[in-house]
Tab-separated table of C-alpha atoms (C1' of nucleotides) in Angstrom:
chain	number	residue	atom	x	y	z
A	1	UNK	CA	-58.706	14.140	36.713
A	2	UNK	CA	-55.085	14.262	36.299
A	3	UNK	CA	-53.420	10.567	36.599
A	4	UNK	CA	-51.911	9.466	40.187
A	5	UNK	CA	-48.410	10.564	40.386
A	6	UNK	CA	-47.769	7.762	42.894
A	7	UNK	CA	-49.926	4.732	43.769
A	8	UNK	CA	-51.454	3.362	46.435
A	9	UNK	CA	-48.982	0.638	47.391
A	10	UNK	CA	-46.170	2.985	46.587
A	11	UNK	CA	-47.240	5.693	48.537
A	12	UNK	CA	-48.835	3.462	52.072
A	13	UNK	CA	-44.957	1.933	51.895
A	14	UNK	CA	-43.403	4.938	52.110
A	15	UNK	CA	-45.620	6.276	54.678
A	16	UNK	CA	-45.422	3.328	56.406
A	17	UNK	CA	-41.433	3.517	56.845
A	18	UNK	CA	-41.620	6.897	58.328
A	19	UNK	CA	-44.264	6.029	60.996
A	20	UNK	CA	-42.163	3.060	61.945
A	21	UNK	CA	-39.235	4.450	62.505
A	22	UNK	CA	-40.511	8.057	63.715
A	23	UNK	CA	-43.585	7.079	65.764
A	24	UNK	CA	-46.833	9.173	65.099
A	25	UNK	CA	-45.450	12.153	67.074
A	26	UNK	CA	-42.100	12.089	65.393
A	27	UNK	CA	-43.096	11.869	61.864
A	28	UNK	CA	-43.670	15.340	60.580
A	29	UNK	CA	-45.594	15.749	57.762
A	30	UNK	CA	-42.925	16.697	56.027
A	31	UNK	CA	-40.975	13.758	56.004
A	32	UNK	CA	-44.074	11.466	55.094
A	33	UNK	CA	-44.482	13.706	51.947
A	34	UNK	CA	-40.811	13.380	50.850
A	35	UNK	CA	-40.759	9.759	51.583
A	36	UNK	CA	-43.770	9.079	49.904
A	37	UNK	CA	-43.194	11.072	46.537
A	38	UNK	CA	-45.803	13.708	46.830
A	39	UNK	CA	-45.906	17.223	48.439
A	40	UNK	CA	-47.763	17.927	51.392
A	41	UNK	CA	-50.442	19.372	49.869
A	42	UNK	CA	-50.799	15.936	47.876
A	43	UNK	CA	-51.318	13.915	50.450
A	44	UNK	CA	-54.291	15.991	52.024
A	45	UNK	CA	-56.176	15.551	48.840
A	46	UNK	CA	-55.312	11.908	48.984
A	47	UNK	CA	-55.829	11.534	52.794
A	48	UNK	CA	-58.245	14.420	53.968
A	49	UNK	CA	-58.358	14.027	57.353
A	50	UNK	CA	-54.820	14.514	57.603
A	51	UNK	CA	-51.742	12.615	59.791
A	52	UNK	CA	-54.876	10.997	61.908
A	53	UNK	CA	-56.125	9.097	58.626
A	54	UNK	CA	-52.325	8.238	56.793
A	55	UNK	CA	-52.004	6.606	59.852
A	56	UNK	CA	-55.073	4.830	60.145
A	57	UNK	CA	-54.631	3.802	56.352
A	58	UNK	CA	-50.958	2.410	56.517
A	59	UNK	CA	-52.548	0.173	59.403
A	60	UNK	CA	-54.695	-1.057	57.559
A	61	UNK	CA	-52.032	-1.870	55.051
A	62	UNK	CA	-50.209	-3.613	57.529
A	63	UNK	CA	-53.413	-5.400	59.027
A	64	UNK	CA	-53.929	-6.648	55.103
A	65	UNK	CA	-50.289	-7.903	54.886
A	66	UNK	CA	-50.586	-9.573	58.297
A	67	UNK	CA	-53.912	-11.502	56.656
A	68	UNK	CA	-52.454	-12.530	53.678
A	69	UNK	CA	-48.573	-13.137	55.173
A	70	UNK	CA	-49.030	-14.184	58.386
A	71	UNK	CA	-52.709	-15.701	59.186
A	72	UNK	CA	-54.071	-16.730	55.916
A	73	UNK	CA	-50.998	-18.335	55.165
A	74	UNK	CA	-50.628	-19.930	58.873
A	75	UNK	CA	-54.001	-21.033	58.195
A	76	UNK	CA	-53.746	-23.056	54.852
A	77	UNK	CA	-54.637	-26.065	55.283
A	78	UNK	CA	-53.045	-27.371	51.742
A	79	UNK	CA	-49.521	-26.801	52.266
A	80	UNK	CA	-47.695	-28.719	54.641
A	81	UNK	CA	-47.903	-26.883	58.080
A	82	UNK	CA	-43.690	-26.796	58.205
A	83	UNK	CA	-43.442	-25.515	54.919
A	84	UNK	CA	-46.141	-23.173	55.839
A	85	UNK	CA	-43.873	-21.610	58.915
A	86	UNK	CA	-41.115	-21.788	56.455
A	87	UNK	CA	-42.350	-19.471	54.329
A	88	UNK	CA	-43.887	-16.974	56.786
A	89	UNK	CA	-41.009	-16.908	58.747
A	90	UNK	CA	-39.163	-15.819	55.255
A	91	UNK	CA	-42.252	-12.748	55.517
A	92	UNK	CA	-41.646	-11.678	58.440
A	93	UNK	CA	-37.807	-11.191	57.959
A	94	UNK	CA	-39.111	-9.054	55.391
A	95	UNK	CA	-41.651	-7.341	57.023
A	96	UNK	CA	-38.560	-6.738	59.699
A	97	UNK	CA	-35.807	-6.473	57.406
A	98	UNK	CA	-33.814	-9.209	59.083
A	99	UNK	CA	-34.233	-8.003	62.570
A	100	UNK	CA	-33.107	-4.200	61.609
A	101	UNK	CA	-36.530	-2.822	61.592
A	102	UNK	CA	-38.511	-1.180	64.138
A	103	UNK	CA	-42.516	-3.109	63.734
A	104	UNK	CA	-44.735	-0.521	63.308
A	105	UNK	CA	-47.639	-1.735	65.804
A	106	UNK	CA	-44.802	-1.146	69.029
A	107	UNK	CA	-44.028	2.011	67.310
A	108	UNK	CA	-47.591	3.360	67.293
A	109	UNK	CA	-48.196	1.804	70.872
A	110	UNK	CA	-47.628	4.691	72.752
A	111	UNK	CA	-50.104	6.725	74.721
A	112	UNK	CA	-50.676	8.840	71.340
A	113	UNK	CA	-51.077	5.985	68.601
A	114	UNK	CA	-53.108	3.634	71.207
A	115	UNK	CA	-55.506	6.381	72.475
A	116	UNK	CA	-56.527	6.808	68.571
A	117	UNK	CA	-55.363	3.370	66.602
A	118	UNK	CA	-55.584	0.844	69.404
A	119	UNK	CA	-58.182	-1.180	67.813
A	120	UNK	CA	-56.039	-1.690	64.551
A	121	UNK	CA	-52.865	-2.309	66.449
A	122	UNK	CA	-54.907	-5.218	68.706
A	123	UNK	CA	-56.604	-6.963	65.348
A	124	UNK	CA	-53.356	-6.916	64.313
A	125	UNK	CA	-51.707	-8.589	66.630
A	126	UNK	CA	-54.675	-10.703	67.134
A	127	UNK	CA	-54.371	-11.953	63.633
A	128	UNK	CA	-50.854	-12.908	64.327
A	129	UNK	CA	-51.892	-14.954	67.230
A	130	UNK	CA	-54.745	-16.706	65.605
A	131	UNK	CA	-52.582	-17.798	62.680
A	132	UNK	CA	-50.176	-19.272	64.785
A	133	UNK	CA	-52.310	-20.663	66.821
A	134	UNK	CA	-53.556	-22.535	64.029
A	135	UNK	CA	-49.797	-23.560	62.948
A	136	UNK	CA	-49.996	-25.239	66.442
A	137	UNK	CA	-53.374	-27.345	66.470
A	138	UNK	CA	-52.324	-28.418	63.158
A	139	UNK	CA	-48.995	-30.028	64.126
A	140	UNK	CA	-50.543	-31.881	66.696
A	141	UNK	CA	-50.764	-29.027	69.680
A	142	UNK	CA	-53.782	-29.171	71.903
A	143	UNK	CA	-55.705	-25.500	71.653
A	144	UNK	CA	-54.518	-24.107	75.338
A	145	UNK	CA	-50.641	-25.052	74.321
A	146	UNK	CA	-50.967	-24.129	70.901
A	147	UNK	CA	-51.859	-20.178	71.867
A	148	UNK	CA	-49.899	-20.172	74.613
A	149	UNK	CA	-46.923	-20.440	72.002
A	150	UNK	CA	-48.370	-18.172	69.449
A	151	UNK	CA	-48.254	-15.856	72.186
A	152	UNK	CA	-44.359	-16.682	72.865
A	153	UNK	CA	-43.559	-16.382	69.122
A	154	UNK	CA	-45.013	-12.734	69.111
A	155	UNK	CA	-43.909	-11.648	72.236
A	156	UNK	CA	-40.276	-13.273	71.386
A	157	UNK	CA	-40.011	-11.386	68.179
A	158	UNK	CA	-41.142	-7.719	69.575
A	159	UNK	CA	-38.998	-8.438	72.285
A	160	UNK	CA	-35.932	-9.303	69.942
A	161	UNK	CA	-36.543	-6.458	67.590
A	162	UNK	CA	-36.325	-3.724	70.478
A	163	UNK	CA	-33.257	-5.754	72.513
A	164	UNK	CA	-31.560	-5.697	68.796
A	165	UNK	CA	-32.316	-1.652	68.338
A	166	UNK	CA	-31.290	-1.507	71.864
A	167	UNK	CA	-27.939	-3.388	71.655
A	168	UNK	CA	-27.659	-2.306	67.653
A	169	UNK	CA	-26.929	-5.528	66.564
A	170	UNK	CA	-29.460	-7.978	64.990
A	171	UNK	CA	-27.704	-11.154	66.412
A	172	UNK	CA	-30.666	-11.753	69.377
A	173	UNK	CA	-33.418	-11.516	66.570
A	174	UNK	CA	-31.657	-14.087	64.410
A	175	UNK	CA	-31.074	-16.314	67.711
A	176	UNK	CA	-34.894	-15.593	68.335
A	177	UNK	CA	-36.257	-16.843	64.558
A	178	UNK	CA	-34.414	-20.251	65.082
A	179	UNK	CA	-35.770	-20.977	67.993
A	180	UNK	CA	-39.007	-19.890	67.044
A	181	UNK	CA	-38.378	-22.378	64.014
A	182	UNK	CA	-37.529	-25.053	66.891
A	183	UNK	CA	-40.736	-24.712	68.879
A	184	UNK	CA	-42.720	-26.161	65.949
A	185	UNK	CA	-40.046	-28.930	64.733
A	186	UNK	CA	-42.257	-32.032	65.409
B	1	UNK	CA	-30.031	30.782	96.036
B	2	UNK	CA	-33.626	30.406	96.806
B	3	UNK	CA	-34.578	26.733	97.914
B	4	UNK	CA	-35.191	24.153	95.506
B	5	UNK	CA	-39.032	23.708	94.959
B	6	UNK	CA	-38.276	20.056	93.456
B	7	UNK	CA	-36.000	17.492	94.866
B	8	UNK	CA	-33.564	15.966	91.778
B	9	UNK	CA	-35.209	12.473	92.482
B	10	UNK	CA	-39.134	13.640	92.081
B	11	UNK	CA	-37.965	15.977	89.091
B	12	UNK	CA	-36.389	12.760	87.423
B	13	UNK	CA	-39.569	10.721	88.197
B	14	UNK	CA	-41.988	12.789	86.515
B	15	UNK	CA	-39.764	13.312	83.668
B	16	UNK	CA	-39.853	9.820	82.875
B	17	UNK	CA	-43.053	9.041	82.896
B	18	UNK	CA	-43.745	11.450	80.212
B	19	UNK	CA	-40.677	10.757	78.256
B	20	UNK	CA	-41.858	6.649	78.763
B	21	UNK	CA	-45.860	7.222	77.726
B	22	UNK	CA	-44.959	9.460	74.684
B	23	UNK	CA	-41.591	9.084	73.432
B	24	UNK	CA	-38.847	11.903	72.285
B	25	UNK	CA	-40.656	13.327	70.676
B	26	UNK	CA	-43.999	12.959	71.711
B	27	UNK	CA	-43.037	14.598	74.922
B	28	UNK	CA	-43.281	18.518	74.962
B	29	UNK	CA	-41.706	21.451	77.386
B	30	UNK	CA	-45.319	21.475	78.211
B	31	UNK	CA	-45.710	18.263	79.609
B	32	UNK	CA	-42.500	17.625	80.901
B	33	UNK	CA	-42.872	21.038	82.839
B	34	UNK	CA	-45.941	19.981	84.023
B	35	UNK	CA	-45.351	16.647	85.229
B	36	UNK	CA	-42.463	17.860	87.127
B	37	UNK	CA	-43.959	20.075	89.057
B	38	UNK	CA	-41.654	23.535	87.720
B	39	UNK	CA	-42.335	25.821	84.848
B	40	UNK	CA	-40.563	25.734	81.259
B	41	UNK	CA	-38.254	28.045	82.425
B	42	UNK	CA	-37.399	26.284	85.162
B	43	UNK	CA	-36.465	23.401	83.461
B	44	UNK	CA	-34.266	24.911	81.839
B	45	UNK	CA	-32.301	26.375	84.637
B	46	UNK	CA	-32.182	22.731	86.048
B	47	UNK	CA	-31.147	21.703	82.217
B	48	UNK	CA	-29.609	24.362	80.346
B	49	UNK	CA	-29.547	22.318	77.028
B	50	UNK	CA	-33.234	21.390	77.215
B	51	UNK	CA	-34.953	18.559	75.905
B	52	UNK	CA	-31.723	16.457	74.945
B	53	UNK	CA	-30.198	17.071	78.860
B	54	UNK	CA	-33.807	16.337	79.918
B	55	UNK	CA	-33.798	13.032	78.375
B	56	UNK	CA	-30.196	12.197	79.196
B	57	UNK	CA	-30.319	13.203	82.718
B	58	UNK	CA	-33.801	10.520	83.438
B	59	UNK	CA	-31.571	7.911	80.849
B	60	UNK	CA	-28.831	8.446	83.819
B	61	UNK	CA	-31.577	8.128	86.751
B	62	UNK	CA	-32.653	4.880	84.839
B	63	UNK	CA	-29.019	3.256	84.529
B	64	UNK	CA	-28.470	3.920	88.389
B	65	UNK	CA	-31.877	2.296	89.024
B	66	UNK	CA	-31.128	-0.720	86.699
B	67	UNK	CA	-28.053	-0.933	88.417
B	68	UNK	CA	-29.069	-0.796	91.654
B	69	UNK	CA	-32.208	-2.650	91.572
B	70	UNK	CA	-31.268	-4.871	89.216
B	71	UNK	CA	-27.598	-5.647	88.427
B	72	UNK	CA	-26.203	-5.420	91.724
B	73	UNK	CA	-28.732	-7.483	93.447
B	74	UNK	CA	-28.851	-10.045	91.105
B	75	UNK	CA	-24.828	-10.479	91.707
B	76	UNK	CA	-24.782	-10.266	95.122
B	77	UNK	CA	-23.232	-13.109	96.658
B	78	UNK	CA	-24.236	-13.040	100.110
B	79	UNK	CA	-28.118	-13.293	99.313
B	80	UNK	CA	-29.623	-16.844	98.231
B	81	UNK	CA	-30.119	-16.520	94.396
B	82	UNK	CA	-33.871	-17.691	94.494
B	83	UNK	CA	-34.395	-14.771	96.704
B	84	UNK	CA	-32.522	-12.118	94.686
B	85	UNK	CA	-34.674	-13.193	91.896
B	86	UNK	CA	-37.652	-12.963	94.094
B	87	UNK	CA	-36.519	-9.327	94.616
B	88	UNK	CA	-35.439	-8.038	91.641
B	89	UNK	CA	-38.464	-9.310	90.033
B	90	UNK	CA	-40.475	-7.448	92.521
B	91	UNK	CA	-38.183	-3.810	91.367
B	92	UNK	CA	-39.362	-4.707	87.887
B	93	UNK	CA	-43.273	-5.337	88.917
B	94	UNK	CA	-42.720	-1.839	90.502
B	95	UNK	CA	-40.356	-0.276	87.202
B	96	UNK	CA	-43.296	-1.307	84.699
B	97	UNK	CA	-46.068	-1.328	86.753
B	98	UNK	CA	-47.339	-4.410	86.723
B	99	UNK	CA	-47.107	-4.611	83.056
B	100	UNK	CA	-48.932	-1.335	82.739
B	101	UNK	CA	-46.056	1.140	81.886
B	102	UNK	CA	-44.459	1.525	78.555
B	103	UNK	CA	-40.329	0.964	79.122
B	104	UNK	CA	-38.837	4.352	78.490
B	105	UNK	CA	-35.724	2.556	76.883
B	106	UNK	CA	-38.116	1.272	74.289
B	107	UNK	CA	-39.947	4.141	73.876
B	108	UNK	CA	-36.761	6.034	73.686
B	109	UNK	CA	-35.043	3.553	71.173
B	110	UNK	CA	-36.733	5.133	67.686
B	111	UNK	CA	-34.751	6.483	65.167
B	112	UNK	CA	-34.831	9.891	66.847
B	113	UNK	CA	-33.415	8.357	70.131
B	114	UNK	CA	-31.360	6.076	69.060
B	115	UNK	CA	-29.659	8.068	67.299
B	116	UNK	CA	-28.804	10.755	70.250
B	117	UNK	CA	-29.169	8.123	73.323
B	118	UNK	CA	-28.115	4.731	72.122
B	119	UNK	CA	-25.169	4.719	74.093
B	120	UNK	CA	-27.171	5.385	77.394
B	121	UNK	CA	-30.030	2.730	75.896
B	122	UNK	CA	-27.294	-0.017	75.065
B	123	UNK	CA	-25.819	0.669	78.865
B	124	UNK	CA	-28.688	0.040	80.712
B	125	UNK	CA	-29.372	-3.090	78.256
B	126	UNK	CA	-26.089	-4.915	78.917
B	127	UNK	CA	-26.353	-4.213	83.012
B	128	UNK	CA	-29.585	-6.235	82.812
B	129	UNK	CA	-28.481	-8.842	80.562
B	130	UNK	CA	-24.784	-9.180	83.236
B	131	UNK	CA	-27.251	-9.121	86.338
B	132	UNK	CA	-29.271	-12.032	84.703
B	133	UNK	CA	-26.342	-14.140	83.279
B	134	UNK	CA	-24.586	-13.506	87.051
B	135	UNK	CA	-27.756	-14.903	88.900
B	136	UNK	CA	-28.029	-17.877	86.068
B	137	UNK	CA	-24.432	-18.844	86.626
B	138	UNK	CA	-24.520	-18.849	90.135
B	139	UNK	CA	-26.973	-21.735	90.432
B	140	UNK	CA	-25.235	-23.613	87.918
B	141	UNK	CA	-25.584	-22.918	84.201
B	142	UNK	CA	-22.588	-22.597	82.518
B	143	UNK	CA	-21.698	-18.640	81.040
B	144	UNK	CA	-23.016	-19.881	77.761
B	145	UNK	CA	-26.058	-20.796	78.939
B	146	UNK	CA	-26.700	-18.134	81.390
B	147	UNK	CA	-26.301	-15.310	78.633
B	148	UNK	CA	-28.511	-17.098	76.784
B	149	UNK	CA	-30.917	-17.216	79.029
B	150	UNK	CA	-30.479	-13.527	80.241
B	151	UNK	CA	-31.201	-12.435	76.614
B	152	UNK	CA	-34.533	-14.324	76.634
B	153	UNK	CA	-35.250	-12.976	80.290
B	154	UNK	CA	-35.307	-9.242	78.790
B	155	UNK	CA	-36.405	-10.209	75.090
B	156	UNK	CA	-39.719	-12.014	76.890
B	157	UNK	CA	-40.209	-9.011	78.952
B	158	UNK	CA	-39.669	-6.456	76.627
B	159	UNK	CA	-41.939	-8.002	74.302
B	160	UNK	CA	-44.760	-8.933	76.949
B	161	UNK	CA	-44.835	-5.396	77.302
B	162	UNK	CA	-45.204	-4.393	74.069
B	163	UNK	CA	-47.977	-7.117	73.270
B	164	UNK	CA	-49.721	-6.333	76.904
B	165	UNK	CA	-50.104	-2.543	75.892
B	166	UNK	CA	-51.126	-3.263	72.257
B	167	UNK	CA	-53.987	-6.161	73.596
B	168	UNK	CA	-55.113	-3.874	76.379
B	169	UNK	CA	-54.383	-6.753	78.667
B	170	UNK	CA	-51.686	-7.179	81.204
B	171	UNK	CA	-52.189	-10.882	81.584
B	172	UNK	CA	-49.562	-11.935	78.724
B	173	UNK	CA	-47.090	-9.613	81.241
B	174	UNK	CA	-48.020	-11.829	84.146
B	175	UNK	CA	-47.633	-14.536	82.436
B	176	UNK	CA	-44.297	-14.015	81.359
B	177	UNK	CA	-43.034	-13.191	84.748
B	178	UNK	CA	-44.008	-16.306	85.747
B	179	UNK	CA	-42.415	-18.152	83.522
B	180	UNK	CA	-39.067	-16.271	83.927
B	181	UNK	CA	-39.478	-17.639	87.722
B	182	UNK	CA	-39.656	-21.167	86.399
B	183	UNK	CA	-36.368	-20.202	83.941
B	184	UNK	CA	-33.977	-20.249	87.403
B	185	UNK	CA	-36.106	-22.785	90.119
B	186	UNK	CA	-33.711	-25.345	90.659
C	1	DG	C1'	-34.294	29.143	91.734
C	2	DT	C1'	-38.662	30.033	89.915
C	3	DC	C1'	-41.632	32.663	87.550
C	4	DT	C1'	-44.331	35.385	83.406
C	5	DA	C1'	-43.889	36.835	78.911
C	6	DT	C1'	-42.355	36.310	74.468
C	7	DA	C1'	-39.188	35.465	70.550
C	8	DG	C1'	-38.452	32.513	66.601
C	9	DC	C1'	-39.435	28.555	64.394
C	10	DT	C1'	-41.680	24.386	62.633
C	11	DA	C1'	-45.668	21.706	62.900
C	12	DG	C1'	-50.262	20.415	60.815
C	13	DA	C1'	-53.455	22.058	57.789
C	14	DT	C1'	-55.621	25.077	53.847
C	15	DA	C1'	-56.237	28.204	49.488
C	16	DG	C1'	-55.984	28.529	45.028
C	17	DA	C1'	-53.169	28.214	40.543
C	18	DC	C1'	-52.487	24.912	36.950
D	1	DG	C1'	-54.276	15.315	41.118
D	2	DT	C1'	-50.344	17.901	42.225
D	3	DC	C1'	-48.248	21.921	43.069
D	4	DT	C1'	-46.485	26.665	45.571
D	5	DA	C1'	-47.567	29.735	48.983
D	6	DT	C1'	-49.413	30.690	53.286
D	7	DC	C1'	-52.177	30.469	57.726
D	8	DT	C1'	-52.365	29.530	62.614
D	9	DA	C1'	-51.165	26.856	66.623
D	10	DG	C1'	-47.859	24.786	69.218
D	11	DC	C1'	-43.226	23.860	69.701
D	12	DT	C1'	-38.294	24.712	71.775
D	13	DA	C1'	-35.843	28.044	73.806
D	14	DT	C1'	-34.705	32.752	75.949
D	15	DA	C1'	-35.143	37.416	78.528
D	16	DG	C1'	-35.721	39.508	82.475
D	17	DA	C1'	-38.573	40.412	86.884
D	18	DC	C1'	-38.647	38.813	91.572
DNA sequence: GTCTATAGCTAGATAGAC
DNA sequence: GTCTATCTAGCTATAGAC
């Protein structure tokens, strides 16, 4: 029982940046050992089942950061709803690296990652919804209006994240966050 | 010269819809041969540098499309502007299938693609985003105004695809079109 | 111009030393 | 628990018959 030459967190980030800027089918094996730390031969005895179940656990990484950075936080009833989107608008720039990121639920959403991950990507997103749904009840929006915004905010900032790979500039992502920031200025 | 088995036009058309389901490179020789209709090494006698002219050649075929369909309707002058939007948003029902297809400048604009393709990605981009601001100018908005609202037009679309596919639901697609309807009615 | 057959390589995955 | 070395399958790409 030698001691973990890289851990959990550590390794599930780097594996994570690979998938989301390869795809499933574009990140070799390869690259997800180098960018994690550990040979190939590492990362079978730490994920058996292979690319299939790296995959499957860096979604369910992300799904955890969603929970605690998106919905729980969305959901929190003690902090002042504003402050609340404050601060998980300040995660998500993270998660996204200001716009320059590709998210790693569109980049598995092909017919390869959906056919086998589709129910992680959807809880995902799902969990996004929900917690900005909540934002919207709170602030006063009835339930119908405040999901049909939580919808808007996720479909505005998938949309601005590809339009800003597209265009390679992050200026329609930034536009996109402040008006996201408007939608729930009461 | 024996006869062409495969007109340019279907060749392009089953191309893309592997390159647009699975990505760079998710898409093999395999698949692409397949879906066109020719053998491997018939592809490459109709694209002697493979996969790269491949993918360049259907990023072409998608540029003339979005220009045609698109960007040239949406600035003609001689048709009312309600009904080139009428029409062009009927080309893009038809490009992404209702909401059902994946948008091969998306699926194309990972690290791998972007990186050989961006120009060709970016092109096609800013002829949507001209057709848009043309048609949003015409009934009134200032420029400022109608690029604005161009880049939402594609940002909401782009990203009610990506959220459609990852749900399993078209409806947030639908939805969206709708509301880009509502965007230009006077 | 299209095909079958195959070369050469890299992918995902495994064996076994330490 | 991590490593080096290696297996096999599938990949991109090519040769050469028709």
């Amino acid at each position: 029982m030698r001691p973990q030459k890289i851990n959990d967190q550590e390794l599930l980030m780097g594996l994570m940046s690979v998938l989301s800027s390869k795809g499933y089918d574009g990140a070799s094996l390869n690259e997800l050992a180098e960018s994690s730390g550990l040979q190939k031969a590492s990362l079978y005895y730490r994920f058996p089942e292979g690319k299939k179940e790296i995959t499957s656990a860096v979604l369910n990484f992300v799904n955890e950061w969603i929970k605690k950075n998106i919905y729980l936080l969305l959901s929190n009833h003690s902090i002042e709803p504003l402050v609340r989107l404050h601060q998980v608008i300040k995660n998500i720039n993270t998660l996204y690296n200001n716009g320059d990121a590709i998210c790693i639920l569109r980049a598995l959403a092909m017919d390869t990652g959906v056919e086998i991950f589709g129910a992680q990507i959807k809880e995902s997103l799902q969990l996004w919804i929900k917690g900005f749904t909540s934002l919207g009840t709170d602030i006063g929006m009835t339930e119908k209006v405040a999901k049909e915004n939580a919808f808007l905010v996720l479909v505005q900032i998938q949309g601005s994240l590809i339009v800003s790979r597209g265009l390679g500039s992050t200026s329609i992502y930034k536009t996109t966050i402040k008006s996201v920031e408007e939608m729930y200025r009461t």
